mmCIF file of C-alpha atoms in Angstrom:
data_model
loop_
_atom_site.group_PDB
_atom_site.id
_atom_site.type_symbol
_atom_site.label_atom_id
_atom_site.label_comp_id
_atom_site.label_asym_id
_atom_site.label_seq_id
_atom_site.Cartn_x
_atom_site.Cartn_y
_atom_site.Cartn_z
ATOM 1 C CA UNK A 1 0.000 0.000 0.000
ATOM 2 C CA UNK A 2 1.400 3.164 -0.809
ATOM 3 C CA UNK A 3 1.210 6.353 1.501
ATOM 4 C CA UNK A 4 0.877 8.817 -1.580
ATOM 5 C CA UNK A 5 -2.576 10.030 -2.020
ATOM 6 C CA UNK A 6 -3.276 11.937 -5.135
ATOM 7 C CA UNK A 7 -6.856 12.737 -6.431
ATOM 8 C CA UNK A 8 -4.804 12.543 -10.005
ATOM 9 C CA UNK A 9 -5.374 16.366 -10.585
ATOM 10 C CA UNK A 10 -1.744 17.438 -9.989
ATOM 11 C CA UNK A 11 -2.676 20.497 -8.183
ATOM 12 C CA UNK A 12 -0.682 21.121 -5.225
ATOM 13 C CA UNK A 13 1.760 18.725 -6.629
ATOM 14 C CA UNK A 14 4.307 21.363 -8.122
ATOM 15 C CA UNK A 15 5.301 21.367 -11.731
ATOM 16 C CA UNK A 16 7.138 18.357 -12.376
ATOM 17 C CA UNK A 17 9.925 17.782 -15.051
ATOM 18 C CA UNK A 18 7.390 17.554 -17.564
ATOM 19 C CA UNK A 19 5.666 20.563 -16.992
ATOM 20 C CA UNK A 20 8.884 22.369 -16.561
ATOM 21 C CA UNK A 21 10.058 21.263 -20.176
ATOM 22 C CA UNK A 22 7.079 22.225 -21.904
ATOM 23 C CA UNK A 23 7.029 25.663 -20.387
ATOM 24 C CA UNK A 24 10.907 26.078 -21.290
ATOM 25 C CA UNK A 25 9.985 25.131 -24.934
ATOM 26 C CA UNK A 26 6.955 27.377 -25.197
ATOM 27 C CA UNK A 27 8.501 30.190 -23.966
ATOM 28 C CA UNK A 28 11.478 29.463 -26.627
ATOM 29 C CA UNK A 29 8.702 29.396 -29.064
ATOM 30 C CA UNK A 30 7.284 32.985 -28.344
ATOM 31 C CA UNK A 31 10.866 34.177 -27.599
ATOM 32 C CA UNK A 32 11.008 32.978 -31.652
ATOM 33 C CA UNK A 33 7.394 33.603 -32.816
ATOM 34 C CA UNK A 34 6.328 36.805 -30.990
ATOM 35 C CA UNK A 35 9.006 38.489 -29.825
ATOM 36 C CA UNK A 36 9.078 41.632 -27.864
ATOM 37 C CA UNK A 37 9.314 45.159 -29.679
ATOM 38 C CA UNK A 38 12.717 46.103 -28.913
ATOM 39 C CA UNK A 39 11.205 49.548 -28.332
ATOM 40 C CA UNK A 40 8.845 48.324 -25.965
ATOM 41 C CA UNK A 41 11.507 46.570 -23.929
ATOM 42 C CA UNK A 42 13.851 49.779 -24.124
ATOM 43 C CA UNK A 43 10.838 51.652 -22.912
ATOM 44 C CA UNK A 44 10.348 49.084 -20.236
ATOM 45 C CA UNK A 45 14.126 49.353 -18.910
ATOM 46 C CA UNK A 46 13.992 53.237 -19.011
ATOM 47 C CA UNK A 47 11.093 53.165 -16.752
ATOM 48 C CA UNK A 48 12.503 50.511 -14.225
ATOM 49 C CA UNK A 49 15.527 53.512 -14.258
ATOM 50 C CA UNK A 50 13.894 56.085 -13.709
ATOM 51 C CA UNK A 51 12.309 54.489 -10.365
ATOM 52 C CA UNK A 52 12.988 56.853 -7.102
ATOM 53 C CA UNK A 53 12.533 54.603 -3.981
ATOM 54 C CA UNK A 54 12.226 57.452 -1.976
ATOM 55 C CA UNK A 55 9.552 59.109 -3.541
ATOM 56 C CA UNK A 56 6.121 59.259 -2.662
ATOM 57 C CA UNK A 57 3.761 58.394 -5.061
ATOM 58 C CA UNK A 58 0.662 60.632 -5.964
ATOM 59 C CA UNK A 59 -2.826 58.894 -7.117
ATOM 60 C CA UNK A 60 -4.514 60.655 -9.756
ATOM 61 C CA UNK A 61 -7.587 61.936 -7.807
ATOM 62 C CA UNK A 62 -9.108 63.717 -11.038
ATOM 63 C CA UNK A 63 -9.296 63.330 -14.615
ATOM 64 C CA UNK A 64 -11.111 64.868 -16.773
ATOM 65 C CA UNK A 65 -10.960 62.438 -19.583
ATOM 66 C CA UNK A 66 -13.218 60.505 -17.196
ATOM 67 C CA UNK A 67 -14.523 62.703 -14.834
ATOM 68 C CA UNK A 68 -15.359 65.803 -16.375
ATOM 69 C CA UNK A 69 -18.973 66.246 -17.467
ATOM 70 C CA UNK A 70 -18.890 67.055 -21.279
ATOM 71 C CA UNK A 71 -20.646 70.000 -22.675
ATOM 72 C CA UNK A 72 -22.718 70.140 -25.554
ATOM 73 C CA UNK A 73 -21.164 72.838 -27.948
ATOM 74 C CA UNK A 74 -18.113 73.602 -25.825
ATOM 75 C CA UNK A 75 -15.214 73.450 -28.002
ATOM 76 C CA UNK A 76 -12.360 70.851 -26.806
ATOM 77 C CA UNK A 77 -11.030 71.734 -23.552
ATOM 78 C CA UNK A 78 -7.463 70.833 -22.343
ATOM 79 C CA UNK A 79 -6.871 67.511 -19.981
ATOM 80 C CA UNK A 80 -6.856 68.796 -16.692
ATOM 81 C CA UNK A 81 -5.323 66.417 -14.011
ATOM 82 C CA UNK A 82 -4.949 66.357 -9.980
ATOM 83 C CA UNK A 83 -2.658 64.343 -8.422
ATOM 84 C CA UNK A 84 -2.633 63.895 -4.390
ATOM 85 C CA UNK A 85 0.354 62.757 -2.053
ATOM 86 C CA UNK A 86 -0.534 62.983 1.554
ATOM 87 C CA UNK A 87 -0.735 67.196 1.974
ATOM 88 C CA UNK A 88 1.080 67.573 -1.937
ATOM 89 C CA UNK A 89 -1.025 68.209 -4.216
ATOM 90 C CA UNK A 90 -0.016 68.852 -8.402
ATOM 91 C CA UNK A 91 -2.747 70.253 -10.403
ATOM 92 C CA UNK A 92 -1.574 70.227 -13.903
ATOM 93 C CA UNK A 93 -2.795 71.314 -17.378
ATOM 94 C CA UNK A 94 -2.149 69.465 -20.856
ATOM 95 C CA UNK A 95 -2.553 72.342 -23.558
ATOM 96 C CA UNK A 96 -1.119 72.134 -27.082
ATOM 97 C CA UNK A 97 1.537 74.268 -25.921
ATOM 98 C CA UNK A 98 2.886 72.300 -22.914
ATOM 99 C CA UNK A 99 2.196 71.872 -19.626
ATOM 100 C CA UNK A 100 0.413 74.453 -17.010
ATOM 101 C CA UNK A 101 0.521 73.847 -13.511
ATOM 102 C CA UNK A 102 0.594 74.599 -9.746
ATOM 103 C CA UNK A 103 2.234 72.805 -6.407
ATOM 104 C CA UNK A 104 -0.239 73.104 -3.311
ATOM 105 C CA UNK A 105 0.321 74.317 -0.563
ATOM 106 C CA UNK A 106 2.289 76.899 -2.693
ATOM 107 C CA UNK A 107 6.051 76.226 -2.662
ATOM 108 C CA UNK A 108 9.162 76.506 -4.962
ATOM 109 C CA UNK A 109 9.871 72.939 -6.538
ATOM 110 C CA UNK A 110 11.916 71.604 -9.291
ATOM 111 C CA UNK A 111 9.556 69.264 -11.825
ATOM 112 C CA UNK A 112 10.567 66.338 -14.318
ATOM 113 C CA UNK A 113 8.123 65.527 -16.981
ATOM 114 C CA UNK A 114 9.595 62.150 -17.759
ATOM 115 C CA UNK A 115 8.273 60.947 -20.714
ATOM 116 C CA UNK A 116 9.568 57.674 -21.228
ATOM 117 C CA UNK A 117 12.916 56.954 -23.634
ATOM 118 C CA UNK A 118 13.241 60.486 -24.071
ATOM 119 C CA UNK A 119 14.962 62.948 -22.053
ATOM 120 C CA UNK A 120 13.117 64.354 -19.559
ATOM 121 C CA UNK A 121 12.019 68.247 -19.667
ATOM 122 C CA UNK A 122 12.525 70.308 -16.251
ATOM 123 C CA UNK A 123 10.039 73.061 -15.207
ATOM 124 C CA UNK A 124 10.692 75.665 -12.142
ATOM 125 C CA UNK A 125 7.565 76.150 -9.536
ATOM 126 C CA UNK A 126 7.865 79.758 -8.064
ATOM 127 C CA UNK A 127 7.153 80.895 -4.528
ATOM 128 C CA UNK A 128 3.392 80.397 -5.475
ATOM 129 C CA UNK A 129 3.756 77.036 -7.047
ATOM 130 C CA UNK A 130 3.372 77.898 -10.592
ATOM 131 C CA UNK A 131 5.160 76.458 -13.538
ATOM 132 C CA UNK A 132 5.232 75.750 -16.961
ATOM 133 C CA UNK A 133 6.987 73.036 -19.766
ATOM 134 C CA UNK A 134 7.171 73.339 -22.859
ATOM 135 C CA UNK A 135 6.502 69.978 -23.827
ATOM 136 C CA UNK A 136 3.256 68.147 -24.334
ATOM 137 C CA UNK A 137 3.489 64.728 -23.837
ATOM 138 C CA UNK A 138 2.361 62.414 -26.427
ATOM 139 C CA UNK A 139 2.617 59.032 -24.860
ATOM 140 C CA UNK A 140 3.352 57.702 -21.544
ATOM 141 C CA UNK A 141 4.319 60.066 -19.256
ATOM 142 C CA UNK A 142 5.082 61.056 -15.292
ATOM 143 C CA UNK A 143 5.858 64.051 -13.239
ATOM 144 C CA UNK A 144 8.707 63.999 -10.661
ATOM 145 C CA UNK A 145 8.154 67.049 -8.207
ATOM 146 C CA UNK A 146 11.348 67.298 -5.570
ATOM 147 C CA UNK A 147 10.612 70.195 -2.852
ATOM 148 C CA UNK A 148 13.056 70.650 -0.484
ATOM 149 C CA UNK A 149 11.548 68.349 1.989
ATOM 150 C CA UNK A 150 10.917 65.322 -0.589
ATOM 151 C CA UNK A 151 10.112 63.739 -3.662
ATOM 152 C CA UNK A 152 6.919 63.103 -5.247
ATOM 153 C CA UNK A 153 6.261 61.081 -8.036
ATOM 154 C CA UNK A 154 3.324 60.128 -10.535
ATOM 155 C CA UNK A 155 1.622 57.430 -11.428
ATOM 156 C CA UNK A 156 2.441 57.077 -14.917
ATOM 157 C CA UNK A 157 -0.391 57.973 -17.669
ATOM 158 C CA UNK A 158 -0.905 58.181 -21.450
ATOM 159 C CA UNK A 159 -1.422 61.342 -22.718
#
C-alpha cells in the first residue's frame, strides 16, 4: 500500500519535469514567434531607471478624460489632471503648448516631466507654485516634483 494520495489532478503537486520542459519550450517558441518590440523593452528598462525609492507616489484623484462632465457645444477643452500625495497636491494642465501647472500648498519645486525613452524636460515652480513646460506629452508620461523636503512622483499615464 502506498502512503501517496493523489486525487490525479496534480494540483498542489508542483510542476514536475514535464511541466517544466514544456514551459521552457513554449517560452522558446514565443521568444522565436512573438518576440518583444525592442522599443517596448527599451521603454520598459527606461522606466525601471527612472524608479525613485524614496519618492512618494501621488494617485490621480481627477481626470477629466473621465470625470469631467462634457458640454454640448463647448469646443475641446485641455486635460486637466490632480494628483494627491498625503498634503502635496499637483494640479496640472495638458494644452497644445505644454504643460500648465501649480504645487499646493504653494512652494518653490523643481519638476521632471519624464516621458519615457526620451529625455526628460525640467520646469521651475515659483514661490506660489506655478510652472510651466514646454513639452506636451504624447505618450506615456510622469511628473517627478522634488521640494526641499521630498520627492513626489506620478503614477504614470498616457497622454
Amino acid at each position: 500500500m502506498s502512503d501517496d494520495i493523489s486525487d490525479g489532478t496534480g494540483l498542489g503537486d508542483g510542476p514536475g519535469v514535464e511541466e517544466e520542459l514544456l514551459e521552457e519550450e513554449l517560452r522558446q517558441a514565443a521568444s522565436l514567434l512573438d518576440p518583444v518590440p525592442p522599443a517596448l523593452l527599451q521603454s520598459a528598462v527606461d522606466a525601471f531607471a527612472l524608479r525613485d525609492l524614496d519618492a512618494r507616489v501621488a494617485g490621480l484623484t481627477f481626470d477629466s478624460l473621465v470625470d469631467a462632465i462634457p458640454v454640448r457645444g463647448a469646443a475641446a477643452a485641455p486635460r486637466m489632471l490632480t494628483f494627491t500625495a498625503g498634503e502635496v497636491t499637483l494640479d496640472v494642465e495638458l494644452t497644445e503648448d505644454g504643460l500648465i501647472g501649480q504645487v499646493l500648498p504653494p512652494a518653490p519645486a523643481r519638476i521632471e516631466v519624464l516621458t519615457g525613452p526620451r529625455p526628460s524636460t525640467t520646469a521651475t515652480a515659483d514661490d506660489m507654485g506655478r510652472f510651466t513646460a514646454p513639452v506636451t506629452p504624447s505618450g506615456p508620461f510622469a511628473l517627478r516634483l522634488h521640494t526641499t523636503d521630498e520627492t513626489v512622483m506620478t503614477e504614470w499615464l498616457r497622454a
